[in-house]
Amino acid sequence: MDSPLVLNKELKRKYRIVCKNGQQKWVEETSKGIFDGAGNLVEIEGCIKESGVYEFEGSKTAQKDVLRREKLLSFSHSLAKIGYWAIYPETQKVEWSDGIYEILEIDKATQKPSLRFYFTMIHPSDKERYQEHILDLNRLNKAYSIEYKILTPGGKLKYIIEHSPGDVSEQDNEEKFRFGVIQDITEMRRSQEALAESERHFKAITESSPITIAEIDNDFIIKYSNNEERLPGKKSIFNFVSHEYHVDLAEKMKAVFDTGIVGHLKLKSLSKDEKRQWLQVTIGAVKDNLDKVSSLILLAADITQQKKHEEDREKLIKEINHKYNDLMQFNYIVSHNLRAPVANILGMGYLLDIEMEAEEKKQIYDYIIQSAQAIDNVILDLNQVLSSRSPLNEKIETCYLTDIVETVKGNLKKAVFDSKADIRVVVNAASNEINSIKSYLQSVIYNLTSNSIKFKSPERTPVVTISAVKEGNVTTIKIEDNGIGFNSKAHESQVFGLYKRFHTHIEGKGLGLHMTKIQVEALGGSIDVESEVDKGTTFTIRLEQS
């Protein structure tokens, strides 16, 4: 404040004063000294007036910086649809920022800031709640946050969220005030409502869909499922898939995670009651904002009936093929096995019209009887084959392979003793129990074991090994021997043919393997053979267990 007074020169200075009400103000003083002839200060005259912002050194630059920041802040508030207000309780003065006018869609020149006017814009359904909430919090000077709706003068509905720190500010004895911020969240709320509506539609569609839909994370855990009963969340997807398809499913899901390309596969599911269903599974990728696969969507359609129809169709085609092959076999039999004895009978019949000795006639009668017997044998064989194809009055039951083998060994007791055959059984508990037609399964084991002994090698003691393993719902039975064997590759299409024989020096009709194949197929299974000359033979039977 100390400044020298100079003759004939005014002195100007700015400073703050404290008013009676405690408010501080900036004032500007202009003064001039009065001097006598000797140059001594006689008196001071001047005036004091209220001043604006004190212009200290560099204030113009600072003011420009403040103005620039205010413009940036105003622009940011406009983009964010934010406005702020302030209330001075002592003077009841209300201030609104330009943002509030923009939100309310009113003209700043025609409407002064007013709490009463603002309250008229609150939506009728929110007025009471807004008034009670604001009044209570204002009395307690607490911070608050509230959402409500307003109606603009143009009738536009807007959603507003309002925040206030709640405390009354006080700085350097200035007038106390309260301030807050409102934000137009209409677009956000409408987006939320649209999203919620979309989610409701999606949920309605997925819950009514016959297709099971699930979202899977990168640990193969179920994040969402439209069928909580079948696929409850927060569990591994593998808990609901039959074990033999785990590897295929894991590889397919990993491929979709890596490439984002949709994958497809068919598999069997497992439910709580362990009932298995065939599913057609489609796997798609869910990508994040960076176009990276964040999770998978699995669509699983029940194709059990479709699969059953396919299996029935395959069985029908297989049966038709069998029928066709049978017709070819019967045609061959009629052409060869029946034609020769019939021709003999006809020829001998013509000879009976010729006069001849009694001895010659008797010989002709014997030839006719032999030919008729040959025809009867063929007819009996054909009847046996046809009977084997139609397992009427036979029922599927639970039987045990070890018991069947013991029965077969008992029936072949003499042949086993005479040949000194070693019959070995390798069957575990899982593969021992089989659901099948017991008489057919026993006949199959008997025929193959009997053949192994019949076609033994003269060079070594016969060893017959009967083994079984179960994988999934398929039981595989093998009957292996070290007999004389035959070239199975050369005779692949003839092995199970009717009247087909590969060792003529051993008695037989060529009917056993054909009958065995018929019985295995009647059980819904399949039979294959591998054999090498002088090394032995292995028959492999596969039976599907329901």
Coordinates of C-alpha atoms in Angstrom, one line a residue:
M1 CA 0.0 0.0 0.0
D2 CA 2.9 2.4 0.6
S3 CA 3.4 4.5 -2.6
P4 CA 5.2 7.9 -2.9
L5 CA 3.0 10.9 -3.8
V6 CA 4.6 13.0 -6.5
L7 CA 3.9 16.6 -7.2
N8 CA 1.3 17.1 -10.0
K9 CA 0.9 13.3 -10.5
E10 CA -2.0 11.1 -9.6
L11 CA -1.5 7.8 -7.8
K12 CA -3.7 4.8 -8.6
R13 CA -3.9 1.5 -6.7
K14 CA -6.2 -1.5 -6.2
Y15 CA -6.8 -3.5 -3.0
R16 CA -9.4 -5.4 -1.1
I17 CA -11.6 -4.1 1.7
V18 CA -13.8 -6.0 4.2
C19 CA -17.5 -4.9 4.4
K20 CA -19.6 -4.9 7.5
N21 CA -21.3 -8.1 6.4
G22 CA -17.9 -9.7 6.1
Q23 CA -17.9 -9.7 2.3
Q24 CA -14.6 -8.8 0.6
K25 CA -14.5 -6.4 -2.4
W26 CA -11.9 -5.1 -4.7
V27 CA -11.7 -1.2 -4.9
E28 CA -9.7 1.2 -7.0
E29 CA -8.3 4.3 -5.3
T30 CA -7.2 7.4 -7.2
S31 CA -5.4 10.1 -5.1
K32 CA -3.3 13.3 -5.5
G33 CA -1.1 15.1 -3.1
I34 CA -1.4 18.9 -2.4
F35 CA 2.0 20.5 -1.7
D36 CA 3.0 24.0 -0.4
G37 CA 5.6 26.3 -2.0
A38 CA 8.4 24.5 -0.1
G39 CA 7.3 21.2 -1.6
N40 CA 5.9 19.8 1.6
L41 CA 2.7 17.6 1.4
V42 CA -0.2 19.6 2.9
E43 CA -3.1 17.3 2.2
I44 CA -4.3 14.4 0.0
E45 CA -7.4 14.4 -2.2
G46 CA -8.9 11.5 -4.2
C47 CA -11.7 9.0 -4.6
I48 CA -12.4 5.3 -4.1
K49 CA -14.6 3.2 -6.4
E50 CA -15.6 -0.6 -6.5
S51 CA -13.4 -2.3 -9.0
G52 CA -13.7 -5.5 -11.1
V53 CA -10.9 -8.2 -11.2
Y54 CA -7.6 -6.9 -10.0
E55 CA -5.4 -6.8 -13.0
F56 CA -2.1 -8.1 -11.7
E57 CA 0.8 -8.7 -13.9
G58 CA 0.1 -11.2 -16.6
S59 CA -3.7 -11.0 -15.8
K60 CA -4.6 -10.5 -19.5
T61 CA -2.9 -13.8 -20.5
A62 CA -4.5 -15.6 -17.5
Q63 CA -7.9 -14.2 -18.4
K64 CA -7.5 -15.5 -22.0
D65 CA -6.6 -18.9 -20.6
V66 CA -9.6 -18.9 -18.4
L67 CA -11.9 -17.9 -21.2
R68 CA -10.4 -20.7 -23.4
R69 CA -10.9 -23.3 -20.7
E70 CA -14.5 -22.1 -20.2
K71 CA -15.2 -22.5 -23.9
L72 CA -13.8 -26.0 -23.8
L73 CA -15.8 -26.9 -20.7
S74 CA -18.9 -25.4 -22.2
F75 CA -18.4 -27.4 -25.4
S76 CA -17.7 -30.6 -23.4
H77 CA -20.9 -30.1 -21.4
S78 CA -22.9 -29.5 -24.6
L79 CA -21.6 -32.8 -26.0
A80 CA -22.3 -34.7 -22.8
K81 CA -25.6 -32.9 -22.4
I82 CA -24.7 -31.6 -19.0
G83 CA -25.8 -28.4 -17.2
Y84 CA -25.1 -27.1 -13.8
W85 CA -26.9 -24.8 -11.3
A86 CA -26.2 -22.9 -8.2
I87 CA -28.4 -21.5 -5.5
Y88 CA -27.5 -18.8 -3.0
P89 CA -29.7 -19.4 0.1
E90 CA -29.1 -15.9 1.6
T91 CA -30.2 -14.0 -1.5
Q92 CA -32.3 -16.7 -3.1
K93 CA -30.3 -16.1 -6.3
V94 CA -30.4 -19.0 -8.8
E95 CA -27.9 -19.5 -11.6
W96 CA -28.1 -21.8 -14.6
S97 CA -25.4 -22.7 -17.1
D98 CA -26.1 -22.6 -20.8
G99 CA -26.3 -26.4 -20.7
I100 CA -29.5 -26.4 -18.6
Y101 CA -31.1 -24.1 -21.2
E102 CA -30.1 -26.5 -23.9
I103 CA -31.5 -29.5 -22.0
L104 CA -34.8 -27.7 -21.3
E105 CA -34.9 -26.3 -24.8
I106 CA -35.8 -22.8 -23.7
D107 CA -34.5 -19.4 -24.6
K108 CA -32.0 -17.8 -22.1
A109 CA -33.2 -14.4 -23.1
T110 CA -36.9 -15.0 -22.2
Q111 CA -36.6 -17.2 -19.1
K112 CA -34.6 -16.4 -16.0
P113 CA -33.3 -19.2 -13.8
S114 CA -36.1 -20.3 -11.5
L115 CA -36.7 -23.3 -9.2
R116 CA -40.5 -22.8 -9.5
F117 CA -40.3 -22.8 -13.3
Y118 CA -38.0 -25.9 -13.3
F119 CA -40.5 -27.8 -11.1
T120 CA -43.3 -27.2 -13.6
M121 CA -41.3 -29.1 -16.2
I122 CA -41.0 -32.3 -14.0
H123 CA -43.2 -35.1 -15.4
P124 CA -46.4 -35.5 -13.4
S125 CA -45.6 -39.0 -12.4
D126 CA -42.3 -37.9 -10.8
K127 CA -43.3 -34.6 -9.2
E128 CA -44.2 -35.9 -5.8
R129 CA -41.2 -38.1 -5.5
Y130 CA -38.9 -35.3 -6.8
Q131 CA -40.2 -32.8 -4.3
E132 CA -40.1 -35.1 -1.3
H133 CA -36.6 -36.3 -2.2
I134 CA -35.1 -32.8 -2.9
L135 CA -36.7 -31.1 0.1
D136 CA -35.6 -33.8 2.6
L137 CA -32.0 -33.8 1.3
N138 CA -31.8 -30.0 1.1
R139 CA -32.9 -29.7 4.7
L140 CA -30.2 -32.2 5.8
N141 CA -27.6 -30.8 3.4
K142 CA -26.8 -34.3 2.1
A143 CA -25.4 -35.4 -1.2
Y144 CA -27.9 -36.9 -3.6
S145 CA -28.5 -38.5 -6.9
I146 CA -31.9 -38.9 -8.5
E147 CA -33.4 -39.8 -11.8
Y148 CA -36.7 -38.4 -13.1
K149 CA -38.4 -37.3 -16.3
I150 CA -39.2 -33.8 -17.6
L151 CA -41.5 -32.5 -20.3
T152 CA -40.1 -29.7 -22.4
P153 CA -42.3 -26.7 -23.5
G154 CA -42.5 -28.5 -26.9
G155 CA -43.9 -31.7 -25.2
K156 CA -40.7 -33.7 -25.6
L157 CA -40.1 -36.4 -22.9
K158 CA -36.6 -36.5 -21.5
Y159 CA -34.9 -38.6 -18.9
I160 CA -32.7 -36.6 -16.4
I161 CA -30.2 -37.6 -13.8
E162 CA -29.3 -35.0 -11.1
H163 CA -26.3 -35.0 -8.8
S164 CA -25.4 -32.6 -6.0
P165 CA -22.5 -32.9 -3.4
G166 CA -25.0 -31.6 -0.9
D167 CA -22.7 -29.6 1.3
V168 CA -23.0 -25.8 1.5
S169 CA -19.8 -24.2 0.3
E170 CA -18.1 -21.4 2.1
Q171 CA -14.8 -19.7 1.0
D172 CA -13.2 -16.6 2.4
N173 CA -16.4 -15.3 4.0
E174 CA -18.1 -15.3 0.6
E175 CA -21.9 -15.9 0.3
K176 CA -22.8 -19.5 0.9
F177 CA -24.2 -21.5 -2.0
R178 CA -25.3 -25.0 -3.1
F179 CA -24.6 -26.4 -6.6
G180 CA -25.5 -29.4 -8.6
V181 CA -25.4 -31.0 -12.1
I182 CA -28.1 -32.3 -14.3
Q183 CA -27.6 -34.6 -17.4
D184 CA -29.9 -35.5 -20.2
I185 CA -29.7 -39.3 -20.3
T186 CA -32.6 -39.8 -22.7
E187 CA -30.6 -41.5 -25.4
M188 CA -28.9 -43.7 -22.9
R189 CA -32.2 -44.7 -21.3
R190 CA -33.8 -45.4 -24.7
S191 CA -30.8 -47.5 -25.7
Q192 CA -31.2 -49.4 -22.4
E193 CA -34.9 -49.9 -23.0
A194 CA -34.2 -51.0 -26.6
L195 CA -31.6 -53.4 -25.4
A196 CA -33.9 -54.7 -22.6
E197 CA -36.6 -55.1 -25.2
S198 CA -34.2 -56.9 -27.5
E199 CA -33.2 -59.2 -24.6
R200 CA -36.8 -59.9 -23.8
H201 CA -37.5 -60.8 -27.5
F202 CA -34.3 -62.9 -27.6
K203 CA -35.2 -64.7 -24.4
A204 CA -38.8 -65.3 -25.6
I205 CA -37.5 -66.7 -28.9
T206 CA -34.8 -68.9 -27.3
E207 CA -37.0 -70.2 -24.6
S208 CA -39.7 -71.3 -27.1
S209 CA -37.1 -72.7 -29.5
P210 CA -36.8 -76.5 -29.8
I211 CA -33.1 -75.9 -30.3
T212 CA -30.8 -75.7 -27.3
I213 CA -28.7 -72.6 -27.3
A214 CA -25.7 -72.1 -25.1
E215 CA -22.8 -69.6 -24.8
I216 CA -19.4 -71.1 -23.9
D217 CA -16.4 -69.3 -22.6
N218 CA -12.7 -70.1 -23.5
D219 CA -12.6 -72.6 -20.6
F220 CA -15.6 -74.5 -22.1
I221 CA -17.8 -73.4 -19.2
I222 CA -21.5 -72.6 -19.9
K223 CA -22.1 -68.9 -19.5
Y224 CA -25.8 -68.9 -20.7
S225 CA -28.3 -71.5 -21.7
N226 CA -31.9 -71.2 -22.9
N227 CA -32.5 -74.7 -21.3
E228 CA -31.3 -74.7 -17.7
E229 CA -32.8 -78.1 -17.1
R230 CA -30.7 -79.6 -19.8
L231 CA -27.6 -77.3 -19.7
P232 CA -27.3 -75.6 -16.3
G233 CA -24.9 -72.6 -16.3
K234 CA -21.4 -72.5 -14.7
K235 CA -20.6 -76.1 -15.6
S236 CA -18.4 -77.7 -18.2
I237 CA -20.1 -78.4 -21.5
F238 CA -18.4 -81.8 -21.4
N239 CA -20.5 -82.8 -18.5
F240 CA -23.4 -83.2 -20.9
V241 CA -21.7 -84.9 -23.8
S242 CA -21.1 -88.6 -24.1
H243 CA -17.5 -89.4 -23.3
E244 CA -16.6 -90.8 -26.8
Y245 CA -17.3 -87.4 -28.3
H246 CA -15.2 -85.3 -25.9
V247 CA -12.1 -85.1 -28.1
D248 CA -14.0 -84.3 -31.3
L249 CA -16.0 -81.5 -29.5
A250 CA -12.9 -80.0 -27.9
E251 CA -11.0 -79.9 -31.2
K252 CA -14.0 -78.4 -33.0
M253 CA -14.5 -75.7 -30.4
K254 CA -10.7 -74.9 -30.3
A255 CA -10.8 -74.5 -34.1
V256 CA -13.7 -72.0 -33.9
F257 CA -11.8 -70.0 -31.2
D258 CA -8.7 -70.0 -33.4
T259 CA -10.3 -69.2 -36.8
G260 CA -13.8 -67.8 -36.1
I261 CA -15.1 -70.1 -38.8
V262 CA -18.4 -71.9 -38.0
G263 CA -18.0 -75.6 -37.2
H264 CA -20.5 -78.5 -37.3
L265 CA -20.6 -82.0 -35.8
K266 CA -22.9 -84.8 -34.7
L267 CA -22.6 -86.2 -31.2
K268 CA -24.5 -88.0 -28.4
S269 CA -25.6 -86.1 -25.3
L270 CA -25.9 -87.2 -21.7
S271 CA -28.9 -86.1 -19.5
K272 CA -29.6 -86.5 -15.8
D273 CA -31.2 -89.9 -16.5
E274 CA -28.3 -90.8 -18.7
K275 CA -30.6 -91.0 -21.7
R276 CA -28.5 -90.4 -24.8
Q277 CA -29.8 -88.2 -27.6
W278 CA -28.2 -87.6 -31.0
L279 CA -27.5 -83.9 -31.6
Q280 CA -26.6 -81.8 -34.6
V281 CA -24.3 -79.2 -33.1
T282 CA -23.4 -75.9 -34.9
I283 CA -20.6 -73.8 -33.2
G284 CA -20.3 -70.1 -34.0
A285 CA -17.9 -67.4 -32.7
V286 CA -18.8 -64.3 -30.6
K287 CA -16.3 -61.5 -31.3
D288 CA -15.4 -58.5 -29.1
N289 CA -14.7 -54.9 -30.2
L290 CA -11.2 -55.9 -31.3
D291 CA -12.6 -58.6 -33.6
K292 CA -11.2 -61.4 -31.4
V293 CA -13.3 -64.4 -30.5
S294 CA -14.4 -64.0 -26.9
S295 CA -16.9 -66.9 -26.5
L296 CA -18.8 -69.5 -28.6
I297 CA -22.4 -70.0 -29.3
L298 CA -23.6 -73.6 -29.5
L299 CA -26.8 -74.5 -31.3
A300 CA -27.9 -78.1 -30.6
A301 CA -30.8 -79.7 -32.5
D302 CA -32.2 -83.1 -31.4
I303 CA -31.8 -85.4 -34.4
T304 CA -32.5 -88.6 -32.5
Q305 CA -35.5 -89.5 -34.6
Q306 CA -33.7 -88.5 -37.8
K307 CA -30.8 -90.7 -36.8
K308 CA -33.1 -93.6 -36.0
H309 CA -34.7 -93.2 -39.4
E310 CA -31.3 -93.2 -41.0
E311 CA -30.3 -96.4 -39.1
D312 CA -33.6 -98.0 -40.0
R313 CA -33.0 -97.1 -43.6
E314 CA -29.4 -98.5 -43.5
K315 CA -30.8 -101.7 -41.9
L316 CA -33.4 -101.9 -44.6
I317 CA -30.8 -101.4 -47.4
K318 CA -28.6 -104.0 -45.7
E319 CA -31.5 -106.4 -45.5
I320 CA -32.4 -105.8 -49.1
N321 CA -28.8 -106.6 -50.1
H322 CA -28.9 -109.7 -48.0
K323 CA -32.1 -110.8 -49.7
Y324 CA -30.6 -110.1 -53.1
N325 CA -27.5 -112.1 -52.1
D326 CA -29.8 -114.9 -50.9
L327 CA -31.6 -114.9 -54.2
M328 CA -28.3 -115.2 -56.0
Q329 CA -27.3 -118.1 -53.7
F330 CA -30.6 -119.8 -54.2
N331 CA -30.4 -119.3 -57.9
Y332 CA -26.9 -120.9 -57.8
I333 CA -28.3 -123.8 -55.8
V334 CA -31.2 -124.3 -58.0
S335 CA -29.0 -124.1 -61.1
H336 CA -26.3 -126.5 -59.8
N337 CA -27.3 -128.4 -56.7
L338 CA -30.9 -129.2 -57.7
R339 CA -30.6 -129.3 -61.5
A340 CA -28.2 -132.3 -61.6
P341 CA -30.3 -134.7 -59.4
V342 CA -33.5 -133.6 -61.2
A343 CA -31.8 -134.3 -64.6
N344 CA -30.7 -137.7 -63.2
I345 CA -34.2 -138.5 -62.2
L346 CA -35.6 -137.5 -65.6
G347 CA -33.0 -139.5 -67.4
M348 CA -33.5 -142.6 -65.3
G349 CA -37.3 -142.3 -65.7
Y350 CA -36.9 -142.4 -69.5
L351 CA -34.8 -145.6 -69.2
L352 CA -37.6 -147.3 -67.3
D353 CA -39.7 -147.3 -70.5
I354 CA -37.1 -149.6 -72.0
E355 CA -37.2 -153.3 -71.5
M356 CA -34.3 -154.5 -69.3
E357 CA -33.2 -157.0 -66.8
A358 CA -34.6 -156.7 -63.3
E359 CA -31.2 -156.1 -61.9
E360 CA -30.7 -153.1 -64.2
K361 CA -34.1 -151.7 -63.2
K362 CA -33.2 -152.0 -59.5
Q363 CA -30.0 -150.1 -60.2
I364 CA -32.0 -147.4 -61.9
Y365 CA -34.4 -147.2 -59.0
D366 CA -31.4 -146.8 -56.6
Y367 CA -30.1 -143.9 -58.8
I368 CA -33.5 -142.2 -58.6
I369 CA -33.6 -142.6 -54.8
Q370 CA -30.1 -141.1 -54.5
S371 CA -31.0 -138.1 -56.6
A372 CA -34.2 -137.6 -54.7
Q373 CA -32.3 -137.8 -51.4
A374 CA -29.8 -135.1 -52.8
I375 CA -32.8 -132.9 -53.6
D376 CA -34.2 -133.4 -50.1
N377 CA -30.9 -132.6 -48.5
V378 CA -30.7 -129.3 -50.4
I379 CA -34.2 -128.4 -49.4
L380 CA -33.4 -129.2 -45.8
D381 CA -30.3 -126.9 -46.0
L382 CA -32.3 -124.1 -47.5
N383 CA -35.0 -124.5 -44.8
Q384 CA -32.4 -124.3 -42.1
V385 CA -30.9 -121.1 -43.6
L386 CA -34.4 -119.5 -43.9
S387 CA -35.2 -120.4 -40.3
S388 CA -32.0 -118.8 -39.1
R389 CA -33.0 -115.5 -40.7
S390 CA -36.3 -115.2 -38.8
P391 CA -35.7 -115.5 -35.1
L392 CA -39.4 -115.9 -34.2
N393 CA -40.3 -116.7 -30.6
E394 CA -36.8 -115.8 -29.6
K395 CA -36.3 -113.1 -26.9
I396 CA -33.4 -110.9 -26.0
E397 CA -32.2 -111.5 -22.5
T398 CA -29.2 -110.8 -20.4
C399 CA -26.6 -113.5 -20.7
Y400 CA -23.0 -114.0 -19.7
L401 CA -20.3 -114.8 -22.2
T402 CA -18.3 -117.0 -19.7
D403 CA -21.4 -119.2 -19.1
I404 CA -21.9 -119.6 -22.8
V405 CA -18.3 -120.5 -23.4
E406 CA -18.5 -123.1 -20.6
T407 CA -21.6 -124.7 -22.2
V408 CA -19.8 -124.8 -25.6
K409 CA -16.7 -126.4 -24.1
G410 CA -19.0 -129.0 -22.5
N411 CA -20.7 -129.7 -25.9
L412 CA -17.3 -130.0 -27.6
K413 CA -15.8 -132.1 -24.7
K414 CA -14.9 -135.1 -26.9
A415 CA -13.4 -133.0 -29.7
V416 CA -11.4 -131.0 -27.2
F417 CA -10.1 -134.2 -25.6
D418 CA -9.3 -135.9 -28.8
S419 CA -7.4 -132.9 -30.3
K420 CA -5.9 -131.9 -26.9
A421 CA -7.1 -128.3 -27.7
D422 CA -6.3 -125.5 -25.2
I423 CA -9.4 -123.2 -25.0
R424 CA -8.6 -119.9 -23.3
V425 CA -11.1 -117.3 -22.2
V426 CA -10.1 -113.6 -21.8
V427 CA -13.3 -111.7 -20.7
N428 CA -13.6 -108.9 -18.1
A429 CA -16.7 -108.0 -16.1
A430 CA -17.7 -105.1 -18.4
S431 CA -17.7 -107.3 -21.5
N432 CA -19.1 -110.4 -19.9
E433 CA -22.7 -109.2 -19.6
I434 CA -24.4 -109.1 -23.0
N435 CA -28.0 -108.4 -24.0
S436 CA -28.7 -110.9 -26.9
I437 CA -30.6 -114.0 -28.1
K438 CA -28.8 -116.6 -26.0
S439 CA -29.4 -119.5 -28.3
Y440 CA -28.1 -117.6 -31.3
L441 CA -25.0 -116.3 -29.5
Q442 CA -24.3 -119.8 -28.2
S443 CA -24.6 -121.3 -31.7
V444 CA -22.2 -118.7 -33.1
I445 CA -19.6 -119.4 -30.5
Y446 CA -20.1 -123.2 -30.9
N447 CA -19.7 -123.1 -34.7
L448 CA -16.5 -120.9 -34.7
T449 CA -14.9 -122.8 -31.8
S450 CA -15.8 -126.2 -33.5
N451 CA -14.2 -124.9 -36.8
S452 CA -11.0 -123.9 -34.9
I453 CA -10.6 -127.5 -33.6
K454 CA -11.7 -129.1 -36.9
F455 CA -9.2 -127.1 -39.0
K456 CA -6.3 -127.5 -36.5
S457 CA -2.7 -127.7 -37.8
P458 CA -1.1 -131.1 -37.6
E459 CA 2.2 -129.4 -36.7
R460 CA 1.1 -128.0 -33.3
T461 CA -1.3 -128.3 -30.5
P462 CA -4.5 -126.3 -31.2
V463 CA -5.0 -123.1 -29.1
V464 CA -8.3 -121.3 -29.2
T465 CA -8.6 -117.9 -27.5
I466 CA -12.1 -116.4 -26.9
S467 CA -11.8 -112.7 -25.8
A468 CA -14.2 -109.8 -25.5
V469 CA -14.0 -106.1 -24.8
K470 CA -16.7 -103.4 -24.5
E471 CA -16.2 -99.8 -25.8
G472 CA -19.2 -97.6 -25.4
N473 CA -22.3 -99.6 -26.3
V474 CA -20.4 -102.1 -28.6
T475 CA -19.1 -105.4 -27.4
T476 CA -16.4 -107.0 -29.6
I477 CA -15.9 -110.7 -29.4
K478 CA -12.8 -112.4 -31.0
I479 CA -12.2 -116.1 -31.6
E480 CA -8.6 -116.7 -32.6
D481 CA -6.8 -120.0 -33.4
N482 CA -3.4 -121.2 -34.6
G483 CA -4.9 -123.7 -37.2
I484 CA -4.1 -124.3 -40.8
G485 CA -5.8 -121.0 -41.9
F486 CA -6.6 -119.9 -45.5
N487 CA -6.0 -116.9 -47.7
S488 CA -8.8 -114.7 -46.5
K489 CA -7.8 -111.8 -48.8
A490 CA -8.0 -114.0 -51.9
H491 CA -11.4 -115.4 -50.9
E492 CA -12.8 -112.3 -49.2
S493 CA -16.1 -112.3 -51.0
Q494 CA -16.7 -116.0 -50.6
V495 CA -15.8 -116.7 -47.0
F496 CA -19.4 -116.7 -45.8
G497 CA -21.0 -118.0 -49.0
L498 CA -23.4 -120.9 -49.0
Y499 CA -21.6 -124.2 -49.8
K500 CA -18.2 -122.5 -49.9
R501 CA -15.3 -124.7 -48.8
F502 CA -11.5 -124.0 -48.7
H503 CA -10.3 -127.3 -47.4
T504 CA -11.8 -130.3 -49.3
H505 CA -9.8 -132.9 -47.4
I506 CA -11.8 -132.2 -44.3
E507 CA -15.4 -133.3 -44.1
G508 CA -18.0 -130.5 -44.4
K509 CA -20.8 -129.0 -46.5
G510 CA -19.8 -125.3 -46.5
L511 CA -22.9 -124.4 -44.6
G512 CA -21.5 -123.5 -41.1
L513 CA -19.9 -120.0 -41.7
H514 CA -22.9 -119.0 -43.8
M515 CA -25.2 -119.9 -40.9
T516 CA -23.0 -118.2 -38.5
K517 CA -23.0 -114.9 -40.5
I518 CA -26.9 -115.1 -40.7
Q519 CA -27.2 -115.5 -37.0
V520 CA -24.8 -112.7 -36.1
E521 CA -26.7 -110.3 -38.5
A522 CA -30.0 -111.5 -36.9
L523 CA -28.5 -110.2 -33.6
G524 CA -27.9 -106.8 -35.3
G525 CA -24.1 -107.3 -35.4
S526 CA -21.4 -107.9 -37.9
I527 CA -18.7 -110.5 -38.4
D528 CA -15.3 -110.3 -40.2
V529 CA -12.4 -112.7 -40.7
E530 CA -8.6 -112.5 -41.1
S531 CA -6.7 -115.6 -41.9
E532 CA -3.3 -116.6 -43.3
V533 CA -2.2 -120.0 -44.5
D534 CA -0.5 -122.1 -41.8
K535 CA -0.8 -119.2 -39.3
G536 CA -4.3 -119.3 -38.1
T537 CA -7.7 -117.5 -38.2
T538 CA -9.3 -114.7 -36.3
F539 CA -13.1 -114.1 -36.4
T540 CA -14.2 -110.7 -35.0
I541 CA -17.9 -110.2 -34.0
R542 CA -19.3 -106.8 -33.1
L543 CA -22.6 -106.6 -31.2
E544 CA -24.3 -103.2 -30.4
Q545 CA -25.8 -103.2 -26.9
S546 CA -29.0 -101.1 -26.3

